[in-house]
Amino acid sequence: MAEKKRTIIPIGPYHPLQEEPEFFLLGVEGEKVVDIEWKTGYNHRGIERIAETKSYDQVTFLVERVCGICSTSHPIAYCNAMEDLAGIEIPERAKYIRSIIAELERIHSHLLWVGLAGHFLGYNTVWMWSWKYREPVLDIMEAISGNRQNYAMLKIGGVRRDIEESDIPKILKMVEKLVPNLDLLTGAITDDPVLHVRLKGVGILTKEEARNYGATGPTARASGLPFDARRDSPYAAYDLVDWKVITRQEGDVFAKVVVRLLEMYESVKIIKECLMRLRKVKTEIAIKVEEIPPGEGIGHPEAPRGEVFHYIRSDGTNRPVRHKIRAPSFCNVPTFRATVIGETISDATIILAAVDPCYCCTERMAVVDKRTGKKEMNGFDLIRLSQEKTKDLRRKMLGK
Amino acid sequence: MKLKDWAFKKSPWIFHLGAGSCNNCDIELLDCITPKFDVERFGILLVGSPRHADCLVITGIVTKKVLPRLKRVYKQTPDPKIVIAVGACACSGGIFRDGYNMAGPVDRVIPVDVYIPGCPPKPEAIISGIVKALGDMK
């Protein structure tokens, strides 16, 4: 490698748009990416340690703030772990409400991702549209929980708020209104010939690699691994309603887009069915938890990005002795070594984004020559590179 | 009013820095520029470099690793500038106040002009905060 001119591109740690700071170093030779490194820790808040100083009820609200986008998945994981530890079965009505909230969160997270992926490809219209269609989802959340984010719906032994009988028709109507919008987005994305050229066969993660890296969620399902914690180890109401796991065999970026788009339809189906069932099931929404016995418990529900894992150890007091959290991006980010290496720099942006790695910092990249240390490009240039590639393709294909 | 201040009030450009937040404030901030709220029609724009920015919008508790970077970004932002702390974490440390990796809140590191509390604040609250900050400019 010493002979060839090798360039290092740092990505991050700050992204002007949003999300957690993360830092990637791309090693490139000319246009080709030959190496990638991941540095993290900008966002380390010491949550596991703080959890050990809080009581069990308080930790529910702490884990909600692990990630703002998955602010239901983490409490569900934590409550599942606690219920596993204490041997509690939650009431049926609480199960349905948990599923409704989790699926609404999935739709909002996937729409958010589709929008940002569109932005990185130079399709700002997709970004604006999908964020516009995300707003009704947040309105439903506000109607149910009182807040647009951080819903605070979960508690050990059930849920904190009920969905009133009188609200169900309104919510059903709002959910049904989402479908034409999803149709529009799905149609616009899957019919676009430029996007096909830009995304198909790019950043392929084979089935074997996905298995070896331990990928989870849509990243694994797009590579033909039909793993979904909702089906494999049912929690909430996922074993009570009818839905199917979406998989694709290709493993490229396009497959990841399609998996996410189709998953949203399944989510709408689950929400509608749960709301219908809520009318018949008139149980309590939570049971009273008297005490937490000593022991261990795990919870591993399916977050929008993959399987999230919580482990709790209790010694019989009112606070956890050990609380371990593993987020899905931790499993999915290492797959970059399989997907990005060998691709061009202009494709790296979208491949990194395809995993939805709690997005990080693709926009603050800079190309640095490894030998001279001189900056050649910054993040805007890289995004521009990605957007220009799409523009060129569009010009060639449509003759514009 | 000088020309510079007049121009500043007309079209404030914003640089957003997530200093160890949970993303919620960040996506609500980003929500402000998408169709439902669309602050771009008032000339408010998210920019990618602190050197182009008039407002520094900071979310999250300032973690120890972010601390030197936050100071640097503050120095890179040209005067006159306003610093806006968005969310409970940036204002006071919020639920992470007792964490071992906490170097903030923001006003312990750099001077803050506007605090927008909430976990997360709604986009309306963020817009209102920025508008108030501009109204205070003399």
Coordinates of C-alpha atoms in Angstrom, one line a residue:
Chain A
M1 CA 0.0 0.0 0.0
A2 CA 2.9 2.3 0.5
E3 CA 3.5 2.6 -3.2
K4 CA 0.0 3.7 -4.0
K5 CA -1.4 7.1 -3.1
R6 CA -3.9 6.5 -0.4
T7 CA -6.2 9.1 0.9
I8 CA -8.1 9.3 4.2
I9 CA -11.6 10.8 4.4
P10 CA -12.9 11.5 7.9
I11 CA -16.6 11.6 8.1
G12 CA -17.9 13.5 11.1
P13 CA -18.1 14.1 13.9
Y14 CA -20.6 16.9 13.2
H15 CA -23.5 16.8 10.8
P16 CA -25.2 20.1 10.2
L17 CA -28.6 18.4 9.8
Q18 CA -29.1 16.3 12.8
E19 CA -28.4 13.3 14.9
E20 CA -25.6 11.9 17.0
P21 CA -22.0 12.8 16.3
E22 CA -20.1 9.8 15.0
F23 CA -16.9 9.7 13.1
F24 CA -15.8 7.6 10.2
L25 CA -12.4 7.5 8.5
L26 CA -12.5 6.3 4.9
G27 CA -9.3 5.3 3.3
V28 CA -9.5 5.8 -0.5
E29 CA -7.3 5.2 -3.5
G30 CA -8.5 7.5 -6.2
E31 CA -12.2 7.0 -6.3
K32 CA -12.2 3.6 -4.6
V33 CA -12.7 3.1 -0.9
V34 CA -10.2 0.6 0.5
D35 CA -10.6 1.0 4.2
I36 CA -13.0 2.2 6.8
E37 CA -12.7 2.9 10.5
W38 CA -15.3 3.9 13.0
K39 CA -14.7 6.1 16.0
T40 CA -17.4 6.9 18.4
G41 CA -18.0 8.2 21.9
Y42 CA -19.1 11.8 21.2
N43 CA -22.5 11.0 22.5
H44 CA -21.6 8.8 25.5
R45 CA -23.7 10.0 28.4
G46 CA -23.1 7.2 30.8
I47 CA -26.7 6.0 30.8
E48 CA -26.0 2.5 32.1
R49 CA -24.2 4.1 35.1
I50 CA -27.0 6.6 35.7
A51 CA -29.6 3.7 35.5
E52 CA -27.9 2.1 38.5
T53 CA -28.5 5.2 40.6
K54 CA -32.2 5.5 39.7
S55 CA -35.2 3.5 41.0
Y56 CA -36.8 1.0 38.6
D57 CA -39.7 3.4 37.8
Q58 CA -37.4 6.2 37.0
V59 CA -35.2 4.1 34.6
T60 CA -38.2 3.7 32.3
F61 CA -38.0 7.4 31.5
L62 CA -34.2 7.4 31.4
V63 CA -34.0 4.6 28.7
E64 CA -36.6 6.5 26.7
R65 CA -33.9 9.1 26.2
V66 CA -31.2 6.7 25.0
C67 CA -32.4 7.5 21.5
G68 CA -35.0 10.0 20.5
I69 CA -36.2 8.1 17.5
C70 CA -36.5 4.7 19.2
S71 CA -38.0 6.3 22.3
T72 CA -40.5 3.4 22.6
S73 CA -38.3 0.5 21.7
H74 CA -35.9 1.1 24.6
P75 CA -38.6 1.3 27.3
I76 CA -40.3 -1.8 25.8
A77 CA -37.0 -3.6 26.0
Y78 CA -36.5 -2.4 29.6
C79 CA -40.0 -3.3 30.6
N80 CA -39.8 -6.7 28.9
A81 CA -36.6 -7.3 30.9
M82 CA -38.2 -6.3 34.1
E83 CA -41.3 -8.4 33.5
D84 CA -39.0 -11.3 32.6
L85 CA -37.2 -10.8 35.8
A86 CA -40.3 -10.5 38.0
G87 CA -42.3 -13.1 36.1
I88 CA -45.1 -10.7 35.2
E89 CA -47.7 -11.2 32.4
I90 CA -49.1 -7.8 31.4
P91 CA -52.8 -7.4 30.6
E92 CA -54.0 -7.9 27.1
R93 CA -55.1 -4.4 26.5
A94 CA -51.7 -3.1 27.5
K95 CA -50.1 -5.5 24.9
Y96 CA -52.2 -3.9 22.1
I97 CA -51.4 -0.4 23.2
R98 CA -47.7 -1.2 23.3
S99 CA -47.8 -2.6 19.8
I100 CA -49.7 0.4 18.5
I101 CA -47.1 2.8 19.9
A102 CA -44.2 0.7 18.7
E103 CA -45.5 0.4 15.1
L104 CA -46.3 4.2 14.9
E105 CA -42.7 4.7 15.9
R106 CA -41.5 2.4 13.2
I107 CA -43.5 4.3 10.6
H108 CA -42.1 7.6 11.8
S109 CA -38.6 6.3 11.9
H110 CA -38.7 4.7 8.4
L111 CA -40.2 7.9 6.9
L112 CA -37.5 9.9 8.5
W113 CA -34.9 7.6 7.0
V114 CA -36.4 7.6 3.6
G115 CA -36.3 11.4 3.6
L116 CA -32.7 11.7 4.6
A117 CA -31.6 9.0 2.2
G118 CA -33.4 11.1 -0.5
H119 CA -31.5 14.2 0.6
F120 CA -28.2 12.4 0.3
L121 CA -29.0 11.3 -3.3
G122 CA -30.0 14.8 -4.3
Y123 CA -33.7 14.1 -4.2
N124 CA -34.7 16.9 -1.8
T125 CA -38.3 16.6 -2.9
V126 CA -38.3 13.0 -1.4
W127 CA -36.9 14.5 1.8
M128 CA -39.6 17.2 2.1
W129 CA -42.4 14.9 1.1
S130 CA -41.6 12.1 3.4
W131 CA -41.1 14.5 6.3
K132 CA -44.4 16.1 5.4
Y133 CA -46.1 12.7 5.6
R134 CA -44.3 12.0 8.8
E135 CA -46.2 14.8 10.5
P136 CA -49.6 13.0 10.6
V137 CA -47.9 10.1 12.4
L138 CA -46.6 12.5 15.0
D139 CA -50.1 14.0 15.3
I140 CA -51.5 10.5 16.0
M141 CA -48.8 10.1 18.7
E142 CA -49.7 13.4 20.2
A143 CA -53.4 12.4 20.2
I144 CA -52.5 9.1 22.0
S145 CA -49.7 10.1 24.3
G146 CA -49.8 13.9 24.5
N147 CA -46.3 14.4 23.1
R148 CA -44.8 14.3 19.7
Q149 CA -41.6 12.5 20.8
N150 CA -40.7 10.8 24.1
Y151 CA -44.2 9.3 24.6
A152 CA -43.8 8.1 28.2
M153 CA -46.4 5.5 27.6
L154 CA -44.7 2.5 29.2
K155 CA -44.4 1.3 32.7
I156 CA -43.4 -1.9 34.3
G157 CA -46.5 -4.1 34.3
G158 CA -48.4 -2.3 31.5
V159 CA -48.9 1.1 30.0
R160 CA -49.5 4.5 31.6
R161 CA -52.3 5.8 29.4
D162 CA -55.3 4.2 27.9
I163 CA -56.6 4.8 24.4
E164 CA -60.2 6.0 24.9
E165 CA -63.0 4.2 23.1
S166 CA -64.2 7.5 21.7
D167 CA -60.8 8.3 20.2
I168 CA -60.4 5.0 18.3
P169 CA -62.4 6.0 15.2
K170 CA -60.5 9.3 14.9
I171 CA -57.2 7.5 15.2
L172 CA -58.3 4.8 12.7
K173 CA -59.2 7.5 10.2
M174 CA -55.8 9.2 10.6
V175 CA -54.0 5.8 10.2
E176 CA -56.0 5.1 7.0
K177 CA -55.0 8.5 5.6
L178 CA -51.4 7.5 5.8
V179 CA -51.8 4.7 3.2
P180 CA -52.3 6.9 0.1
N181 CA -49.2 8.9 1.1
L182 CA -47.2 5.8 1.5
D183 CA -48.4 4.6 -1.9
L184 CA -47.2 7.9 -3.4
L185 CA -43.8 7.7 -1.8
T186 CA -43.3 4.0 -2.6
G187 CA -44.4 4.6 -6.2
A188 CA -42.2 7.6 -6.6
I189 CA -39.1 5.7 -5.3
T190 CA -39.6 2.3 -6.9
D191 CA -40.6 3.6 -10.3
D192 CA -37.7 6.0 -10.7
P193 CA -35.2 4.7 -13.3
V194 CA -32.4 6.9 -12.0
L195 CA -32.8 5.6 -8.4
H196 CA -32.6 2.0 -9.8
V197 CA -29.3 2.7 -11.5
R198 CA -28.0 4.6 -8.4
L199 CA -29.0 2.1 -5.8
K200 CA -29.2 -1.4 -7.3
G201 CA -26.1 -3.5 -6.9
V202 CA -24.5 -0.8 -4.7
G203 CA -23.2 -1.7 -1.3
I204 CA -24.2 -5.4 -1.4
L205 CA -24.2 -7.2 1.9
T206 CA -24.4 -10.9 1.2
K207 CA -26.4 -13.3 3.3
E208 CA -23.2 -14.9 4.5
E209 CA -21.7 -11.5 5.5
A210 CA -24.9 -10.4 7.2
R211 CA -24.8 -13.6 9.3
N212 CA -21.1 -13.2 10.1
Y213 CA -21.4 -9.6 11.1
G214 CA -24.5 -10.3 13.1
A215 CA -26.6 -7.7 11.3
T216 CA -30.1 -7.1 12.6
G217 CA -33.3 -5.5 11.5
P218 CA -33.9 -4.2 8.0
T219 CA -30.2 -4.5 7.2
A220 CA -30.4 -8.3 7.8
R221 CA -33.8 -8.7 6.2
A222 CA -32.7 -7.0 3.1
S223 CA -29.9 -9.6 2.8
G224 CA -32.3 -12.5 2.9
L225 CA -32.1 -13.3 6.7
P226 CA -35.7 -13.5 7.8
F227 CA -35.0 -12.5 11.4
D228 CA -37.5 -10.4 13.2
A229 CA -37.7 -10.4 17.0
R230 CA -41.4 -9.5 16.8
R231 CA -42.0 -13.0 15.3
D232 CA -39.1 -15.0 16.7
S233 CA -39.7 -14.1 20.3
P234 CA -43.1 -12.4 20.5
Y235 CA -43.7 -9.6 22.9
A236 CA -46.5 -7.1 23.2
A237 CA -49.3 -8.2 20.8
Y238 CA -47.3 -9.4 17.8
D239 CA -48.4 -13.0 18.3
L240 CA -52.0 -12.0 18.5
V241 CA -52.3 -10.2 15.2
D242 CA -51.7 -11.2 11.6
W243 CA -48.6 -9.7 9.8
K244 CA -45.6 -10.9 7.9
V245 CA -41.9 -10.4 7.9
I246 CA -40.6 -8.5 4.9
T247 CA -37.4 -9.9 3.3
R248 CA -35.4 -9.3 0.2
Q249 CA -32.6 -11.4 -1.2
E250 CA -30.4 -8.8 -3.0
G251 CA -28.7 -7.1 0.0
D252 CA -28.0 -3.9 -1.8
V253 CA -29.2 -0.4 -0.9
F254 CA -32.3 -0.6 -3.0
A255 CA -33.4 -3.8 -1.1
K256 CA -32.9 -1.9 2.2
V257 CA -35.2 0.9 0.9
V258 CA -37.8 -1.6 -0.3
V259 CA -37.8 -3.5 3.0
R260 CA -38.4 -0.3 4.9
L261 CA -41.1 0.9 2.6
L262 CA -43.0 -2.4 2.7
E263 CA -42.6 -2.7 6.5
M264 CA -44.5 0.5 6.9
Y265 CA -47.6 -1.1 5.2
E266 CA -47.3 -4.0 7.7
S267 CA -47.1 -1.5 10.5
V268 CA -50.3 0.1 9.3
K269 CA -51.9 -3.3 9.2
I270 CA -50.8 -4.1 12.8
I271 CA -52.0 -0.7 14.1
K272 CA -55.4 -1.1 12.5
E273 CA -55.9 -4.6 13.8
C274 CA -54.8 -3.7 17.3
L275 CA -57.2 -0.7 17.4
M276 CA -60.0 -3.0 16.3
R277 CA -59.1 -5.5 19.0
L278 CA -59.0 -2.7 21.6
R279 CA -62.7 -2.3 21.2
K280 CA -63.4 -5.8 22.4
V281 CA -60.6 -6.3 25.0
K282 CA -61.7 -4.5 28.2
T283 CA -59.0 -5.5 30.6
E284 CA -56.9 -3.3 32.9
I285 CA -54.1 -1.4 31.3
A286 CA -51.5 -2.2 33.9
I287 CA -51.0 -4.5 36.9
K288 CA -49.5 -3.3 40.1
V289 CA -46.0 -4.5 40.7
E290 CA -45.4 -5.1 44.4
E291 CA -41.7 -5.8 44.4
I292 CA -38.8 -6.8 42.2
P293 CA -37.2 -10.1 43.3
P294 CA -33.4 -10.7 43.0
G295 CA -32.5 -12.2 39.6
E296 CA -31.8 -11.4 36.0
G297 CA -34.0 -10.5 33.1
I298 CA -33.6 -9.7 29.4
G299 CA -35.7 -7.9 26.9
H300 CA -35.1 -7.8 23.2
P301 CA -37.8 -6.3 21.0
E302 CA -37.4 -5.2 17.4
A303 CA -36.7 -1.5 17.1
P304 CA -37.0 0.2 13.7
R305 CA -33.3 -0.4 13.1
G306 CA -33.1 -3.9 14.5
E307 CA -33.1 -5.8 17.6
V308 CA -32.4 -3.8 20.8
F309 CA -31.2 -5.7 23.9
H310 CA -31.6 -4.8 27.5
Y311 CA -30.2 -6.8 30.5
I312 CA -31.1 -6.1 34.1
R313 CA -29.7 -7.7 37.2
S314 CA -31.5 -7.1 40.5
D315 CA -30.5 -7.8 44.1
G316 CA -33.9 -7.2 45.5
T317 CA -33.5 -3.5 46.2
N318 CA -35.3 -0.8 44.3
R319 CA -32.6 -0.1 41.8
P320 CA -30.8 -2.2 39.2
V321 CA -27.4 -3.5 40.1
R322 CA -26.5 -3.8 36.4
H323 CA -28.2 -2.5 33.4
K324 CA -26.7 -3.4 30.0
I325 CA -28.0 -1.8 26.8
R326 CA -27.1 -2.9 23.3
A327 CA -28.5 -0.8 20.4
P328 CA -29.0 -2.3 16.9
S329 CA -26.6 0.2 15.2
F330 CA -23.8 -1.4 17.3
C331 CA -24.4 -4.6 15.2
N332 CA -25.1 -2.9 11.9
V333 CA -22.3 -0.4 11.7
P334 CA -19.5 -3.0 11.4
T335 CA -21.2 -4.3 8.2
F336 CA -19.7 -1.1 6.5
R337 CA -16.5 -3.1 6.2
A338 CA -18.3 -5.5 3.9
T339 CA -20.4 -2.9 2.0
V340 CA -18.3 0.2 1.6
I341 CA -14.9 -1.2 0.8
G342 CA -14.6 -1.5 -3.0
E343 CA -17.2 1.1 -3.8
T344 CA -16.7 4.6 -5.0
I345 CA -16.6 7.7 -2.7
S346 CA -19.8 9.1 -4.2
D347 CA -21.6 5.9 -3.3
A348 CA -20.2 5.8 0.2
T349 CA -22.6 8.4 1.6
I350 CA -25.7 6.4 0.7
I351 CA -24.2 3.1 1.7
L352 CA -23.4 4.4 5.2
A353 CA -26.9 5.9 5.3
A354 CA -28.6 2.7 4.2
V355 CA -28.0 1.0 7.5
D356 CA -29.7 4.0 9.2
P357 CA -26.9 4.1 11.7
C358 CA -28.4 6.8 13.9
Y359 CA -27.3 8.8 11.0
C360 CA -24.2 10.6 12.0
C361 CA -22.2 12.8 10.1
T362 CA -22.0 12.1 6.5
E363 CA -22.2 15.8 5.7
R364 CA -19.0 16.9 7.5
M365 CA -16.6 14.8 5.6
A366 CA -13.2 16.0 4.4
V367 CA -10.8 14.2 2.1
V368 CA -7.3 14.3 3.6
D369 CA -4.3 13.1 1.7
K370 CA -2.6 10.7 4.0
R371 CA 0.9 11.7 3.2
T372 CA 0.6 15.4 3.1
G373 CA -2.3 15.7 5.5
K374 CA -3.8 18.3 3.2
K375 CA -7.6 18.7 3.0
E376 CA -8.9 18.2 -0.5
M377 CA -12.6 18.0 -0.1
N378 CA -15.1 18.7 2.7
G379 CA -18.4 17.1 3.5
F380 CA -20.3 19.4 1.2
D381 CA -18.2 18.3 -1.7
L382 CA -18.9 14.7 -0.9
I383 CA -22.6 15.2 -0.7
R384 CA -22.4 17.3 -3.8
L385 CA -20.5 14.4 -5.5
S386 CA -23.3 12.0 -4.6
Q387 CA -25.9 14.5 -5.8
E388 CA -24.1 15.2 -9.0
K389 CA -23.8 11.5 -9.8
T390 CA -27.6 11.3 -9.6
K391 CA -27.9 14.4 -11.8
D392 CA -25.6 13.0 -14.4
L393 CA -27.4 9.7 -14.5
R394 CA -30.7 11.5 -14.8
R395 CA -29.4 13.6 -17.7
K396 CA -28.0 10.6 -19.5
M397 CA -31.1 8.5 -19.1
L398 CA -33.8 11.1 -19.7
G399 CA -31.8 13.1 -22.2
K400 CA -32.2 16.3 -20.3
Chain B
M1 CA -29.8 50.2 13.4
K2 CA -26.7 49.3 11.5
L3 CA -26.9 47.5 8.2
K4 CA -25.2 44.5 9.7
D5 CA -27.8 44.1 12.5
W6 CA -30.7 44.7 10.1
A7 CA -29.4 42.0 7.8
F8 CA -28.9 39.7 10.8
K9 CA -32.5 40.1 11.9
K10 CA -33.8 39.5 8.4
S11 CA -32.3 36.2 7.7
P12 CA -30.6 34.3 10.6
W13 CA -28.6 31.3 9.5
I14 CA -28.4 28.5 11.9
F15 CA -25.7 26.0 12.7
H16 CA -26.8 23.1 14.7
L17 CA -24.5 21.2 17.0
G18 CA -25.6 18.0 18.8
A19 CA -23.4 18.0 21.9
G20 CA -24.5 14.6 23.2
S21 CA -28.3 14.6 22.8
C22 CA -30.7 11.8 22.2
N23 CA -31.7 13.1 18.7
N24 CA -35.2 14.2 19.8
C25 CA -34.4 17.9 19.9
D26 CA -32.3 17.4 16.7
I27 CA -35.2 15.9 14.7
E28 CA -37.6 18.5 16.1
L29 CA -35.2 21.2 15.0
L30 CA -34.9 19.6 11.6
D31 CA -38.7 19.4 11.5
C32 CA -38.8 23.2 11.5
I33 CA -37.3 23.4 8.0
T34 CA -39.7 20.8 6.5
P35 CA -43.0 21.6 4.9
K36 CA -45.3 21.8 7.9
F37 CA -43.3 24.5 9.7
D38 CA -41.0 25.6 6.9
V39 CA -39.0 28.4 8.5
E40 CA -37.1 28.8 5.3
R41 CA -39.8 31.1 4.2
F42 CA -38.7 33.6 6.9
G43 CA -35.1 33.3 5.7
I44 CA -34.0 30.9 8.5
L45 CA -31.6 28.4 7.0
L46 CA -29.6 25.5 8.4
V47 CA -26.0 25.8 7.3
G48 CA -23.2 23.3 7.3
S49 CA -20.4 25.4 8.7
P50 CA -20.3 27.5 11.8
R51 CA -18.4 30.1 9.8
H52 CA -21.5 30.9 7.8
A53 CA -23.8 31.0 10.8
D54 CA -25.4 33.7 12.8
C55 CA -27.1 31.5 15.4
L56 CA -25.6 28.5 17.2
V57 CA -28.2 26.1 18.2
I58 CA -27.0 23.5 20.7
T59 CA -28.8 20.4 21.8
G60 CA -27.7 17.9 24.4
I61 CA -25.6 17.8 27.6
V62 CA -22.1 18.7 26.6
T63 CA -20.1 15.5 26.9
K64 CA -16.5 15.6 27.8
K65 CA -15.4 14.5 24.4
V66 CA -17.5 17.2 22.7
L67 CA -16.4 20.0 25.1
P68 CA -13.2 21.1 23.2
R69 CA -15.1 20.9 19.9
L70 CA -17.9 23.1 21.2
K71 CA -15.5 25.7 22.3
R72 CA -13.9 25.6 18.9
V73 CA -17.2 25.9 17.1
Y74 CA -18.1 28.9 19.2
K75 CA -14.9 30.6 18.3
Q76 CA -15.4 29.9 14.6
T77 CA -18.8 31.5 14.6
P78 CA -18.5 35.1 13.5
D79 CA -19.9 38.0 15.7
P80 CA -22.6 39.1 16.2
K81 CA -23.9 35.7 17.1
I82 CA -26.7 34.3 19.3
V83 CA -26.4 31.0 21.1
I84 CA -29.6 29.1 21.6
A85 CA -29.8 26.1 24.0
V86 CA -32.6 23.7 22.9
G87 CA -34.0 21.1 25.2
A88 CA -33.8 20.3 28.9
C89 CA -30.4 18.7 28.5
A90 CA -28.8 21.8 27.0
C91 CA -30.5 24.1 29.5
S92 CA -29.8 22.2 32.7
G93 CA -28.5 18.8 32.0
G94 CA -31.9 17.2 32.4
I95 CA -32.0 13.6 33.2
F96 CA -28.3 13.1 32.6
R97 CA -27.3 15.8 35.1
D98 CA -25.6 13.3 37.4
G99 CA -23.7 11.4 34.6
Y100 CA -20.0 11.0 34.9
N101 CA -19.4 12.1 31.3
M102 CA -21.2 15.4 31.6
A103 CA -19.2 18.6 31.1
G104 CA -22.2 20.9 30.6
P105 CA -24.8 22.2 30.6
V106 CA -24.1 24.6 27.7
D107 CA -24.0 27.8 29.8
R108 CA -21.1 26.4 31.9
V109 CA -19.0 26.3 28.7
I110 CA -20.2 29.2 26.5
P111 CA -22.6 32.2 27.1
V112 CA -26.1 31.3 26.2
D113 CA -28.7 33.9 25.0
V114 CA -31.9 31.9 24.8
Y115 CA -33.0 28.8 26.6
I116 CA -35.8 26.7 25.1
P117 CA -36.8 24.1 27.6
G118 CA -38.8 20.9 26.9
C119 CA -38.0 17.3 26.3
P120 CA -38.1 17.8 23.4
P121 CA -39.5 21.3 22.8
K122 CA -42.1 21.3 20.0
P123 CA -41.1 22.9 16.7
E124 CA -43.4 25.8 17.6
A125 CA -41.4 26.4 20.8
I126 CA -38.1 26.4 18.9
I127 CA -39.4 28.9 16.3
S128 CA -40.8 31.1 19.0
G129 CA -37.5 31.0 20.9
I130 CA -35.5 32.0 17.8
V131 CA -38.0 34.8 17.0
K132 CA -37.7 36.1 20.6
A133 CA -33.9 36.0 20.4
L134 CA -34.1 38.2 17.2
G135 CA -36.6 40.6 18.9
D136 CA -34.1 41.2 21.7
M137 CA -31.4 42.2 19.2
K138 CA -30.8 45.9 19.4

